[in-house]
XYZ file of C-alpha atoms in Angstrom:
666
model
C 14.226 22.361 18.377
C 14.087 25.594 17.046
C 11.413 28.524 16.566
C 10.843 29.427 12.857
C 10.331 33.035 14.110
C 14.138 32.976 14.755
C 14.535 32.881 10.850
C 11.884 34.014 9.279
C 13.125 36.024 6.013
C 12.508 39.952 6.763
C 9.034 41.449 5.571
C 8.840 41.746 1.342
C 12.615 40.228 1.006
C 11.010 37.194 -0.885
C 10.415 38.091 -4.066
C 7.249 37.375 -5.812
C 8.591 34.990 -9.080
C 9.097 31.581 -9.684
C 12.071 30.076 -7.725
C 13.404 26.905 -5.396
C 14.221 26.964 -2.016
C 15.917 25.691 0.728
C 15.730 24.004 4.493
C 18.779 23.314 5.976
C 19.551 22.469 9.984
C 21.521 24.415 12.634
C 24.656 22.208 10.653
C 23.967 23.895 7.581
C 22.624 20.118 6.332
C 19.794 20.623 3.418
C 16.966 19.229 5.283
C 13.771 19.744 2.227
C 13.918 21.534 -1.497
C 10.557 22.917 -3.085
C 9.776 25.453 -5.627
C 6.651 28.102 -6.168
C 5.567 29.956 -8.762
C 5.295 32.697 -6.095
C 8.520 31.988 -3.460
C 6.385 34.803 -1.069
C 3.396 32.788 -0.808
C 4.665 30.012 -0.447
C 7.127 30.830 1.932
C 5.502 33.128 3.964
C 2.526 30.025 4.374
C 5.239 28.375 6.489
C 6.223 30.712 9.219
C 2.412 30.670 10.789
C 1.425 28.611 13.871
C 3.150 25.317 14.131
C -0.185 24.714 16.007
C -1.880 25.301 12.601
C 0.797 23.283 9.973
C 0.408 19.766 8.810
C 2.569 17.247 11.525
C 5.156 16.231 8.925
C 5.653 20.312 7.738
C 5.267 21.046 11.395
C 8.609 18.565 12.306
C 10.730 20.070 9.191
C 10.099 23.505 10.097
C 10.953 23.427 13.783
C 13.921 20.794 12.683
C 15.216 24.127 10.200
C 17.967 26.691 10.932
C 17.396 28.611 7.922
C 16.126 29.102 4.733
C 17.104 30.055 1.533
C 16.093 30.245 -2.181
C 16.581 30.987 -5.802
C 15.538 32.388 -8.426
C 14.079 31.504 -12.038
C 12.489 32.010 -14.672
C 9.904 29.578 -15.614
C 8.103 26.955 -13.332
C 9.373 24.887 -15.726
C 13.234 25.506 -14.494
C 11.618 25.674 -10.785
C 11.019 22.389 -12.221
C 14.622 20.550 -13.372
C 16.267 22.646 -10.437
C 14.272 21.358 -7.873
C 15.205 17.521 -9.337
C 18.639 18.577 -9.225
C 18.788 19.836 -5.358
C 17.064 16.835 -4.233
C 19.665 14.511 -6.099
C 22.435 16.707 -5.165
C 21.865 16.991 -1.537
C 19.073 14.094 -0.490
C 17.163 15.857 1.908
C 16.079 14.244 4.513
C 12.404 15.368 4.513
C 11.565 15.498 0.995
C 9.840 11.916 -0.738
C 12.837 9.671 -2.384
C 11.686 7.022 -3.609
C 13.746 3.676 -3.783
C 14.023 1.138 -6.431
C 12.561 -1.995 -4.900
C 15.168 -4.137 -6.948
C 17.615 -3.426 -10.203
C 15.943 -4.552 -13.396
C 17.079 -5.982 -16.129
C 16.995 -4.107 -20.065
C 17.129 -5.885 -23.505
C 20.226 -2.915 -24.509
C 21.521 -2.847 -28.634
C 24.597 -1.377 -28.579
C 24.046 0.706 -31.954
C 26.841 2.513 -31.163
C 29.102 0.054 -31.758
C 30.845 -1.165 -35.394
C 28.782 -4.230 -34.887
C 25.922 -3.920 -32.751
C 25.498 -6.770 -29.558
C 22.092 -7.751 -28.458
C 22.721 -7.999 -24.749
C 20.604 -7.761 -20.430
C 22.105 -4.928 -18.504
C 20.830 -3.051 -16.236
C 21.902 0.517 -14.060
C 22.415 4.345 -16.258
C 21.537 4.306 -19.431
C 24.294 5.294 -21.995
C 24.335 7.267 -24.690
C 23.752 5.752 -28.121
C 22.274 2.673 -27.055
C 19.068 1.301 -28.163
C 17.236 0.160 -24.450
C 13.414 -2.137 -24.033
C 11.910 -3.213 -20.919
C 12.437 -2.966 -17.887
C 11.875 -6.422 -17.868
C 11.083 -8.498 -14.234
C 13.828 -11.312 -14.640
C 16.643 -11.399 -16.724
C 15.823 -15.047 -18.163
C 12.448 -13.637 -19.939
C 15.229 -11.903 -22.107
C 17.226 -14.201 -22.654
C 13.687 -16.636 -24.188
C 13.034 -13.554 -26.308
C 16.049 -13.055 -27.272
C 16.480 -16.533 -28.145
C 13.221 -16.534 -30.260
C 14.139 -13.349 -32.324
C 17.972 -14.433 -32.765
C 16.782 -17.002 -35.443
C 15.134 -14.403 -37.590
C 17.406 -11.679 -36.538
C 21.268 -13.219 -36.102
C 22.164 -10.330 -34.414
C 25.584 -10.915 -33.036
C 25.873 -11.213 -28.085
C 29.042 -11.884 -27.512
C 31.578 -10.217 -25.982
C 34.337 -8.213 -26.770
C 36.843 -10.588 -25.986
C 35.217 -13.520 -27.545
C 34.500 -10.954 -31.129
C 38.052 -10.093 -31.277
C 39.330 -13.785 -30.792
C 37.216 -15.273 -33.403
C 38.283 -12.487 -35.067
C 42.089 -13.745 -34.323
C 41.758 -17.353 -35.501
C 39.162 -16.955 -38.144
C 36.122 -19.344 -37.152
C 33.167 -18.312 -35.652
C 31.687 -19.538 -31.552
C 29.045 -21.782 -32.086
C 26.379 -19.234 -32.747
C 27.638 -18.798 -35.480
C 27.131 -22.384 -36.951
C 24.373 -22.945 -35.802
C 22.691 -19.942 -37.441
C 21.608 -16.861 -35.099
C 25.206 -15.227 -35.354
C 25.585 -13.908 -38.454
C 29.032 -14.146 -37.456
C 30.649 -10.665 -38.368
C 33.373 -11.457 -37.204
C 34.614 -13.712 -39.539
C 33.258 -11.486 -42.664
C 30.463 -13.888 -42.699
C 28.401 -10.597 -43.421
C 29.498 -6.901 -43.689
C 29.465 -4.410 -40.661
C 26.563 -2.125 -42.368
C 24.509 -5.672 -43.010
C 24.753 -6.686 -39.811
C 23.763 -2.813 -38.210
C 20.893 -2.989 -40.680
C 20.098 -6.709 -38.925
C 20.510 -4.842 -35.421
C 18.106 -2.523 -36.722
C 15.616 -4.615 -37.691
C 15.313 -6.434 -34.327
C 15.001 -3.020 -32.746
C 12.431 -2.669 -35.047
C 10.626 -5.407 -34.226
C 11.010 -4.642 -30.311
C 9.959 -1.015 -30.480
C 6.420 -3.349 -32.163
C 6.843 -2.520 -35.918
C 5.773 -6.899 -36.468
C 2.650 -6.376 -38.385
C 4.770 -5.916 -40.932
C 7.276 -7.161 -40.521
C 5.724 -10.168 -40.733
C 3.570 -9.963 -43.673
C 6.595 -9.961 -45.739
C 8.001 -13.059 -44.716
C 4.945 -14.901 -44.905
C 4.072 -13.436 -48.483
C 8.691 -14.678 -49.340
C 6.790 -18.310 -47.831
C 4.013 -19.223 -50.528
C 6.452 -17.153 -52.438
C 9.100 -19.543 -52.048
C 5.860 -22.723 -51.664
C 4.544 -21.499 -55.294
C 8.147 -22.105 -56.541
C 8.765 -25.539 -55.361
C 11.777 -23.972 -52.535
C 10.284 -26.354 -50.064
C 13.645 -25.645 -47.239
C 13.129 -22.439 -48.223
C 9.182 -22.410 -47.592
C 9.945 -24.421 -44.234
C 12.822 -22.349 -43.008
C 10.337 -19.248 -43.333
C 7.796 -20.933 -41.521
C 9.309 -21.915 -38.416
C 10.852 -18.225 -38.360
C 7.443 -16.719 -38.901
C 6.313 -19.143 -35.654
C 9.856 -17.860 -33.308
C 8.365 -14.141 -33.374
C 4.822 -14.790 -33.054
C 6.161 -17.088 -29.567
C 8.196 -13.938 -29.048
C 5.402 -11.202 -29.355
C 3.020 -13.231 -27.078
C 4.972 -12.904 -24.124
C 4.095 -9.459 -24.235
C 0.486 -9.184 -24.442
C -1.720 -7.333 -26.189
C -3.498 -5.073 -24.477
C -4.166 -1.878 -26.174
C -5.358 -2.281 -29.741
C -4.858 1.086 -31.138
C -0.919 0.750 -31.028
C -0.360 3.227 -27.692
C 2.355 4.584 -26.369
C 2.013 5.282 -23.087
C 3.294 4.279 -19.081
C 0.969 4.033 -17.073
C 1.838 5.196 -13.607
C -0.441 3.730 -10.027
C -0.212 4.694 -6.123
C -0.906 2.785 -3.573
C -0.246 4.615 -0.037
C -1.243 4.868 3.489
C -0.544 7.472 5.842
C 3.423 6.091 6.183
C 4.764 4.737 2.978
C 3.617 4.879 -0.619
C 4.464 2.550 -3.908
C 4.344 3.014 -7.279
C 4.280 0.852 -9.917
C 5.403 1.765 -13.833
C 4.214 -0.158 -16.702
C 5.602 0.924 -20.125
C 3.130 -0.353 -23.250
C 4.714 -0.076 -26.269
C 2.840 -0.631 -29.495
C -0.202 -1.589 -27.337
C 1.874 -4.367 -26.061
C 2.863 -4.468 -22.324
C 7.260 -4.092 -22.707
C 7.824 -3.215 -19.346
C 7.208 -2.506 -15.498
C 9.475 -0.969 -12.901
C 7.962 -0.370 -9.298
C 9.694 1.988 -6.109
C 8.528 2.426 -2.830
C 9.154 5.470 -0.338
C 8.689 6.793 2.893
C 6.146 9.955 2.859
C 8.743 12.207 5.321
C 7.002 14.941 3.571
C 4.097 16.589 3.622
C 2.700 15.505 0.178
C -0.815 14.367 -2.056
C -1.206 12.313 -4.420
C -0.823 14.679 -6.935
C 2.502 15.593 -5.332
C 3.720 11.997 -5.525
C 2.729 11.441 -9.368
C 4.731 14.681 -10.152
C 7.840 12.939 -7.572
C 7.604 10.023 -9.877
C 7.696 11.168 -12.525
C 10.684 13.427 -11.991
C 12.194 10.551 -10.684
C 11.504 7.990 -13.868
C 12.395 10.919 -16.279
C 14.670 13.566 -15.321
C 17.914 11.697 -15.644
C 17.383 12.542 -19.578
C 17.542 8.599 -20.849
C 14.281 7.128 -19.980
C 12.275 7.647 -23.493
C 9.186 9.785 -22.350
C 5.918 8.576 -24.459
C 3.016 10.728 -26.274
C 0.679 9.509 -22.727
C 1.536 9.276 -19.218
C -1.851 7.783 -17.086
C -1.750 8.736 -13.777
C -4.298 8.650 -10.877
C -4.187 12.194 -10.966
C -2.848 15.051 -12.327
C 0.261 17.437 -11.161
C 0.827 20.811 -11.864
C 1.105 22.190 -15.825
C 4.622 23.011 -15.043
C 4.753 18.795 -14.741
C 3.591 18.470 -18.334
C 5.224 21.363 -20.276
C 9.222 20.050 -18.964
C 7.871 16.602 -19.900
C 6.828 18.063 -23.583
C 10.413 19.506 -23.946
C 12.396 16.596 -22.903
C 10.622 14.470 -25.674
C 10.298 17.232 -28.358
C 6.911 16.699 -28.328
C 3.103 16.605 -26.847
C 2.938 15.132 -24.129
C -0.791 13.815 -22.641
C -1.170 13.807 -19.117
C -4.057 12.802 -17.814
C -6.109 10.201 -15.849
C -7.189 7.272 -18.103
C -11.512 7.719 -18.002
C -12.866 4.480 -19.822
C -12.463 2.398 -22.003
C -9.122 -0.475 -22.095
C -6.615 2.331 -20.595
C -8.681 2.181 -17.545
C -8.822 -1.370 -17.044
C -4.944 -2.057 -17.506
C -4.727 1.685 -15.057
C -6.964 -0.954 -12.215
C -4.404 -3.710 -13.144
C -1.152 -0.945 -12.650
C -3.403 -0.389 -8.923
C -4.059 -3.459 -7.988
C 0.255 -4.069 -8.670
C 0.645 -1.235 -6.483
C -0.711 -2.073 -3.140
C 0.452 -5.835 -3.303
C 4.247 -4.270 -4.341
C 3.495 -2.381 -1.265
C 1.453 -5.290 0.818
C 4.468 -7.374 0.112
C 7.418 -4.490 1.156
C 5.906 -4.062 4.413
C 5.383 -7.748 5.031
C 9.593 -7.994 3.763
C 10.313 -5.991 6.767
C 7.918 -7.453 9.450
C 9.214 -10.869 8.897
C 13.147 -10.090 9.264
C 15.122 -11.688 11.710
C 17.372 -9.115 12.419
C 15.495 -6.414 11.750
C 12.966 -7.134 13.862
C 15.822 -7.333 17.027
C 16.976 -3.788 15.543
C 13.960 -2.484 16.099
C 13.309 -3.916 19.327
C 16.683 -2.578 20.612
C 15.683 0.775 19.301
C 12.360 0.862 21.222
C 14.150 -0.359 24.748
C 17.718 2.951 23.909
C 14.757 5.510 22.855
C 12.338 4.924 26.599
C 15.208 3.899 28.964
C 13.865 0.344 29.371
C 16.418 -2.047 31.170
C 15.668 -5.130 28.669
C 14.051 -5.127 25.326
C 10.453 -5.255 25.172
C 9.995 -9.305 24.082
C 6.401 -9.089 24.389
C 4.219 -5.015 23.738
C 0.568 -5.050 24.938
C -1.497 -2.422 22.982
C -4.672 -0.754 23.568
C -6.842 0.819 21.310
C -10.398 2.926 21.868
C -13.199 2.616 19.058
C -16.704 4.382 19.006
C -18.759 5.938 16.951
C -20.324 9.200 18.335
C -20.243 7.352 21.657
C -21.545 4.484 20.761
C -21.235 0.846 20.724
C -17.982 1.609 23.010
C -14.651 -0.884 22.505
C -11.180 -1.724 23.300
C -8.637 -4.016 21.616
C -5.272 -5.441 23.110
C -3.516 -6.718 20.498
C -0.200 -8.800 22.132
C 3.588 -9.053 19.961
C 6.493 -10.701 20.949
C 9.713 -10.943 19.812
C 8.635 -8.317 16.995
C 5.344 -10.066 15.794
C 1.322 -10.566 16.733
C 0.542 -12.892 18.085
C -3.011 -12.990 17.318
C -4.486 -16.026 20.031
C -3.622 -13.492 22.863
C -5.090 -11.191 21.157
C -8.475 -9.400 23.402
C -11.279 -6.994 23.232
C -13.853 -5.479 25.827
C -17.294 -3.925 25.337
C -16.858 -0.385 28.270
C -19.727 -1.646 30.923
C -18.864 1.184 33.529
C -20.339 4.236 31.854
C -21.866 5.572 28.443
C -21.099 7.745 26.332
C -17.791 8.918 24.603
C -14.422 9.777 26.873
C -11.544 7.532 25.280
C -9.525 8.082 28.558
C -11.953 6.886 31.315
C -12.342 3.403 28.036
C -8.594 3.375 28.789
C -8.110 3.441 32.775
C -11.178 0.591 32.258
C -10.175 -1.332 30.158
C -6.354 -1.568 31.711
C -7.959 -2.037 35.247
C -9.495 -5.356 34.123
C -6.693 -7.086 31.991
C -4.161 -6.511 34.843
C -6.628 -7.553 37.517
C -6.952 -10.681 35.811
C -3.309 -11.272 35.700
C -3.199 -10.217 39.880
C -5.677 -12.478 40.198
C -4.081 -15.120 37.938
C -1.093 -14.715 39.335
C -2.661 -15.551 43.395
C -5.176 -17.971 42.402
C -2.753 -21.938 42.716
C -6.017 -23.934 41.503
C -9.731 -23.826 40.114
C -11.331 -20.091 40.163
C -14.089 -18.592 39.121
C -14.958 -15.997 37.205
C -15.619 -12.092 38.843
C -18.873 -11.044 39.382
C -17.761 -8.448 37.009
C -16.544 -10.742 34.606
C -16.815 -8.455 30.871
C -17.031 -9.977 27.289
C -13.255 -10.961 27.544
C -13.661 -13.390 30.296
C -16.240 -15.427 28.454
C -13.371 -16.153 26.367
C -12.301 -19.719 27.080
C -9.402 -22.151 25.114
C -9.587 -25.971 24.494
C -9.978 -27.086 28.491
C -13.475 -25.321 28.843
C -11.440 -22.841 31.593
C -11.339 -18.934 30.778
C -8.627 -17.768 28.818
C -5.552 -16.196 31.236
C -4.037 -12.699 31.017
C -1.073 -14.639 32.512
C 2.069 -12.913 31.169
C 2.511 -9.048 31.752
C 4.651 -7.111 29.278
C 7.371 -5.403 29.537
C 5.757 -2.756 27.430
C 2.128 -1.236 27.742
C 1.335 1.085 24.190
C -2.120 3.678 24.450
C -3.159 5.131 21.095
C -3.150 7.896 21.934
C -0.928 11.012 24.023
C -0.802 12.370 27.306
C -4.364 11.547 28.565
C -4.257 7.834 27.090
C -1.355 7.754 29.176
C -1.381 9.656 32.464
C -5.061 7.350 32.483
C -2.822 3.917 31.791
C -0.935 4.668 34.475
C -2.711 5.804 37.042
C -4.659 2.225 36.225
C -1.542 0.159 37.045
C -0.511 2.459 39.952
C -3.970 1.631 41.631
C -4.238 -2.277 41.115
C 0.254 -1.933 42.523
C 1.803 -2.416 39.776
C 5.031 -1.074 38.705
C 7.359 -2.581 36.469
C 5.781 -3.039 33.358
C 6.740 1.209 30.648
C 4.104 2.863 29.928
C 3.941 5.041 26.750
C 1.939 6.028 24.282
C 1.706 6.559 20.315
C 0.240 9.907 18.968
C -0.867 9.846 15.498
C -0.432 13.499 15.174
C 3.036 13.587 14.925
C 4.090 10.125 15.488
C 5.314 11.585 18.802
C 6.222 8.814 21.663
C 4.966 9.942 24.894
C 5.992 8.711 28.519
C 4.181 9.151 31.865
C 4.993 12.347 34.204
C 6.965 13.959 30.663
C 6.424 17.273 29.172
C 8.148 16.357 25.937
C 7.636 13.729 23.425
C 10.267 11.724 22.315
C 10.693 11.631 18.600
C 13.133 8.415 17.106
C 14.078 9.577 13.206
C 11.008 8.439 10.822
C 13.552 5.900 9.356
C 14.070 3.971 12.474
C 12.638 0.555 12.504
C 11.578 1.075 16.293
C 9.290 3.499 15.413
C 7.930 1.484 13.051
C 7.644 -1.794 14.734
C 5.559 1.041 17.583
C 3.920 1.808 14.589
C 2.757 -0.992 13.193
C 1.105 -2.261 16.791
C -0.612 0.711 16.720
C -2.438 -0.091 13.426
C -3.279 -3.912 14.252
C -4.262 -2.497 17.290
C -7.084 0.088 16.033
C -7.607 -2.160 12.831
C -9.036 -4.952 15.569
C -10.434 -2.400 17.532
C -12.787 -0.611 13.797
C -13.119 -4.381 13.161
C -15.006 -5.375 16.896
C -16.690 -1.898 16.922
C -18.073 -2.704 12.849
C -19.414 -5.564 14.364
C -20.704 -4.963 17.416
C -22.912 -1.558 15.226
C -23.884 -4.135 12.630
C -25.529 -6.790 15.158
C -27.492 -4.005 16.789
C -28.616 -2.450 13.713
C -30.136 -5.782 11.724
C -31.201 -7.676 15.364
C -34.262 -9.070 14.448
C -37.374 -10.251 16.982
C -35.782 -13.922 17.354
C -32.473 -12.152 19.179
C -33.447 -11.568 22.343
C -35.541 -14.655 22.843
C -34.241 -16.903 25.374
C -31.954 -19.574 25.293
C -32.942 -19.243 21.328
C -28.910 -20.132 20.097
C -28.456 -18.487 16.180
C -28.563 -22.344 14.634
C -32.161 -22.585 16.128
C -33.146 -19.178 14.715
C -32.353 -20.310 11.530
C -34.279 -23.707 11.785
C -37.341 -21.667 12.845
C -37.303 -18.891 9.923
C -35.633 -21.781 7.570
C -39.047 -24.680 8.775
C -41.928 -21.409 7.911
C -39.745 -19.610 5.246
C -40.365 -16.196 7.552
C -40.960 -13.925 10.739
C -44.659 -13.493 10.224
C -45.749 -17.284 9.650
C -43.860 -17.904 12.307
C -45.423 -15.409 14.474
C -48.933 -17.107 13.610
C -48.027 -20.260 14.040
C -49.281 -22.566 16.967
C -47.287 -24.146 19.861
C -48.064 -27.227 18.073
C -46.581 -26.288 15.806
C -43.244 -25.252 16.954
C -42.294 -28.305 18.200
C -42.620 -30.017 15.412
C -39.378 -28.089 13.448
C -36.504 -30.152 14.673
C -34.176 -29.233 17.635
C -37.159 -27.106 19.003
C -38.793 -28.812 22.056
C -42.413 -27.268 24.243
C -41.192 -25.659 26.633
C -38.345 -23.318 23.957
C -42.339 -23.439 21.708
C -43.883 -21.264 24.424
C -41.025 -18.645 25.408
C -40.877 -18.246 21.314
C -44.349 -18.152 21.570
C -45.033 -16.356 23.697
C -41.933 -13.486 22.575
C -43.223 -13.366 19.507
C -46.868 -12.588 20.711
C -46.092 -9.391 22.728
C -44.250 -7.802 20.177
C -47.007 -8.062 17.863
C -46.905 -5.019 15.403
C -49.432 -2.708 15.750
C -52.838 -3.424 12.824
C -53.587 -1.159 10.391
C -56.595 1.704 11.531
C -59.390 1.970 8.958
C -61.076 6.011 9.040
C -65.193 3.925 8.870
C -66.300 7.707 6.985
C -63.266 7.140 4.164
C -62.246 4.112 3.950
C -58.477 4.840 3.917
C -56.216 2.799 6.447
C -54.259 4.844 8.281
C -50.944 3.615 8.573
C -49.462 6.009 11.553
C -47.245 4.079 13.663
C -49.050 5.238 16.551
C -51.819 3.684 16.302
C -52.946 1.068 19.433
C -53.993 -2.132 17.739
C -57.224 -3.116 17.304
C -57.836 -5.515 20.299
C -59.487 -9.253 19.368
C -61.605 -10.767 20.774
C -61.888 -11.502 24.394
C -59.309 -8.418 24.941
C -59.111 -4.935 26.755
C -58.130 -1.858 24.520
């Protein structure tokens, strides 16, 4: 890794003006592009102590070997140049959204003499009017089929159109009234273009006037007893209303807006965009990205807007609703693209806020689906396991991986988790959880040593035993879990790879525990969250896997699952401790009989006042259990309030001793 001080610009060499900068690696490749209001202030922030930088930023500056910059006049120019360079150089440390699929759009080729309605994908063309994008091509075709009854614009290809001109006979759509047949001169080019423009107006949301005009024409035809014409207009109105129903009204004020929402975790982010035109959702699209750049939510929004509008093919609406407002330069840039004022803001109330929540849910589902697809692909899992084996120099791919994590809250309720992945998939039936019992307090390294020792001691016991065996005296909570046969579940299979959540100290503790037990055929590594580095026992430098590596992604999933399982157990344990009642510690009284007692008496106060005979009336409570419950509750009888005999006041001091009953000693 390079030392940033070796290529730091000389003091005073960096201008104070706005501009765009590029970091290059030793091979001259551009690895990062950024913009700044003040180049000197921004670039100086990269050349401080590496330990003080964000982990992703630290990785970038130590990978780079040089930096250069270009001065511009305004922040808007900087934004435009940054977008151009990101597209040109494809830097590895910049956020790059990638479409999760190719979205079809409804296109009207107004740049042709006889405009055509068709489904199109890919880059937008000049002179073509686009509507969408849609989730599926069949949704476009259904809408077009309904509207061709009223707006019979041609949908045929140029080859079919020229063939019809040559033979003087239209295609089937021309015969059934779903094409005006300009190919054979039934309408002129001007009349056909007018039909296409009316089609575009209707799709753009200007529907009210047109529907009212058709309705008046239908009424006039009925009044003049032209019933066939009235019936045809009635059917046209029905077709248009069905087409409109496919895009439900979500904003009653006829708003034109794009709504952008994000779902993100430490590694990836998903973007969902709803295009609202005329108060209706006209299209939807989504992207996913790896978060290789140190960027906050506002920065992700900025990159998404650059991706959406930067190519100049997407129409910028009056409103752009976002989860976090980016820099002012972004609004100025969008205003310049639109040629009119653009409002970029976070919706605070009303229908727009409700719709934004819907977009947010779609983003969360898109991120979850992306992770599921990536994890479930067999080829991807195989490649991930092979990458791990190559990076860690293992003799074979680790078909069974076990990961351990420690969880606690300020040293209390210290627990650990063990999760198992076999062939790259979670094996939840093999998960285990541990309570740390060897000591009290906060010591993750010591806790890791204890957990690894307990897990592999059980493995050695399983290997040595040939018949039935007794649970050792030091058995913890994990030994109490039983399988269908009633015997304790077994730690019979060792992993090929043992992963711990942490860095060098945790790895050393795990390796020491294995060495003390004489186990030398299990590989150990640790995954540190700070830089997502893989640490091996006895090595001073970590193994750094590429950010796009499927092997690193699998290790991160294993680590995150261990963390989730540990923290869930820790929270449940803490909640149980905080909500434990007086009946919880009564020996021999389980959850079912506790509920039966409370249901029978209605409250703990009445239960405390009950006699042994009354307790025996509860189903499932025998005399011995009743006596145990009565004795336990009597020993915890709360202190009665003391009364000041001079004033008659009740003294609520918790240290007041209980008033003795008759025959009792104080």
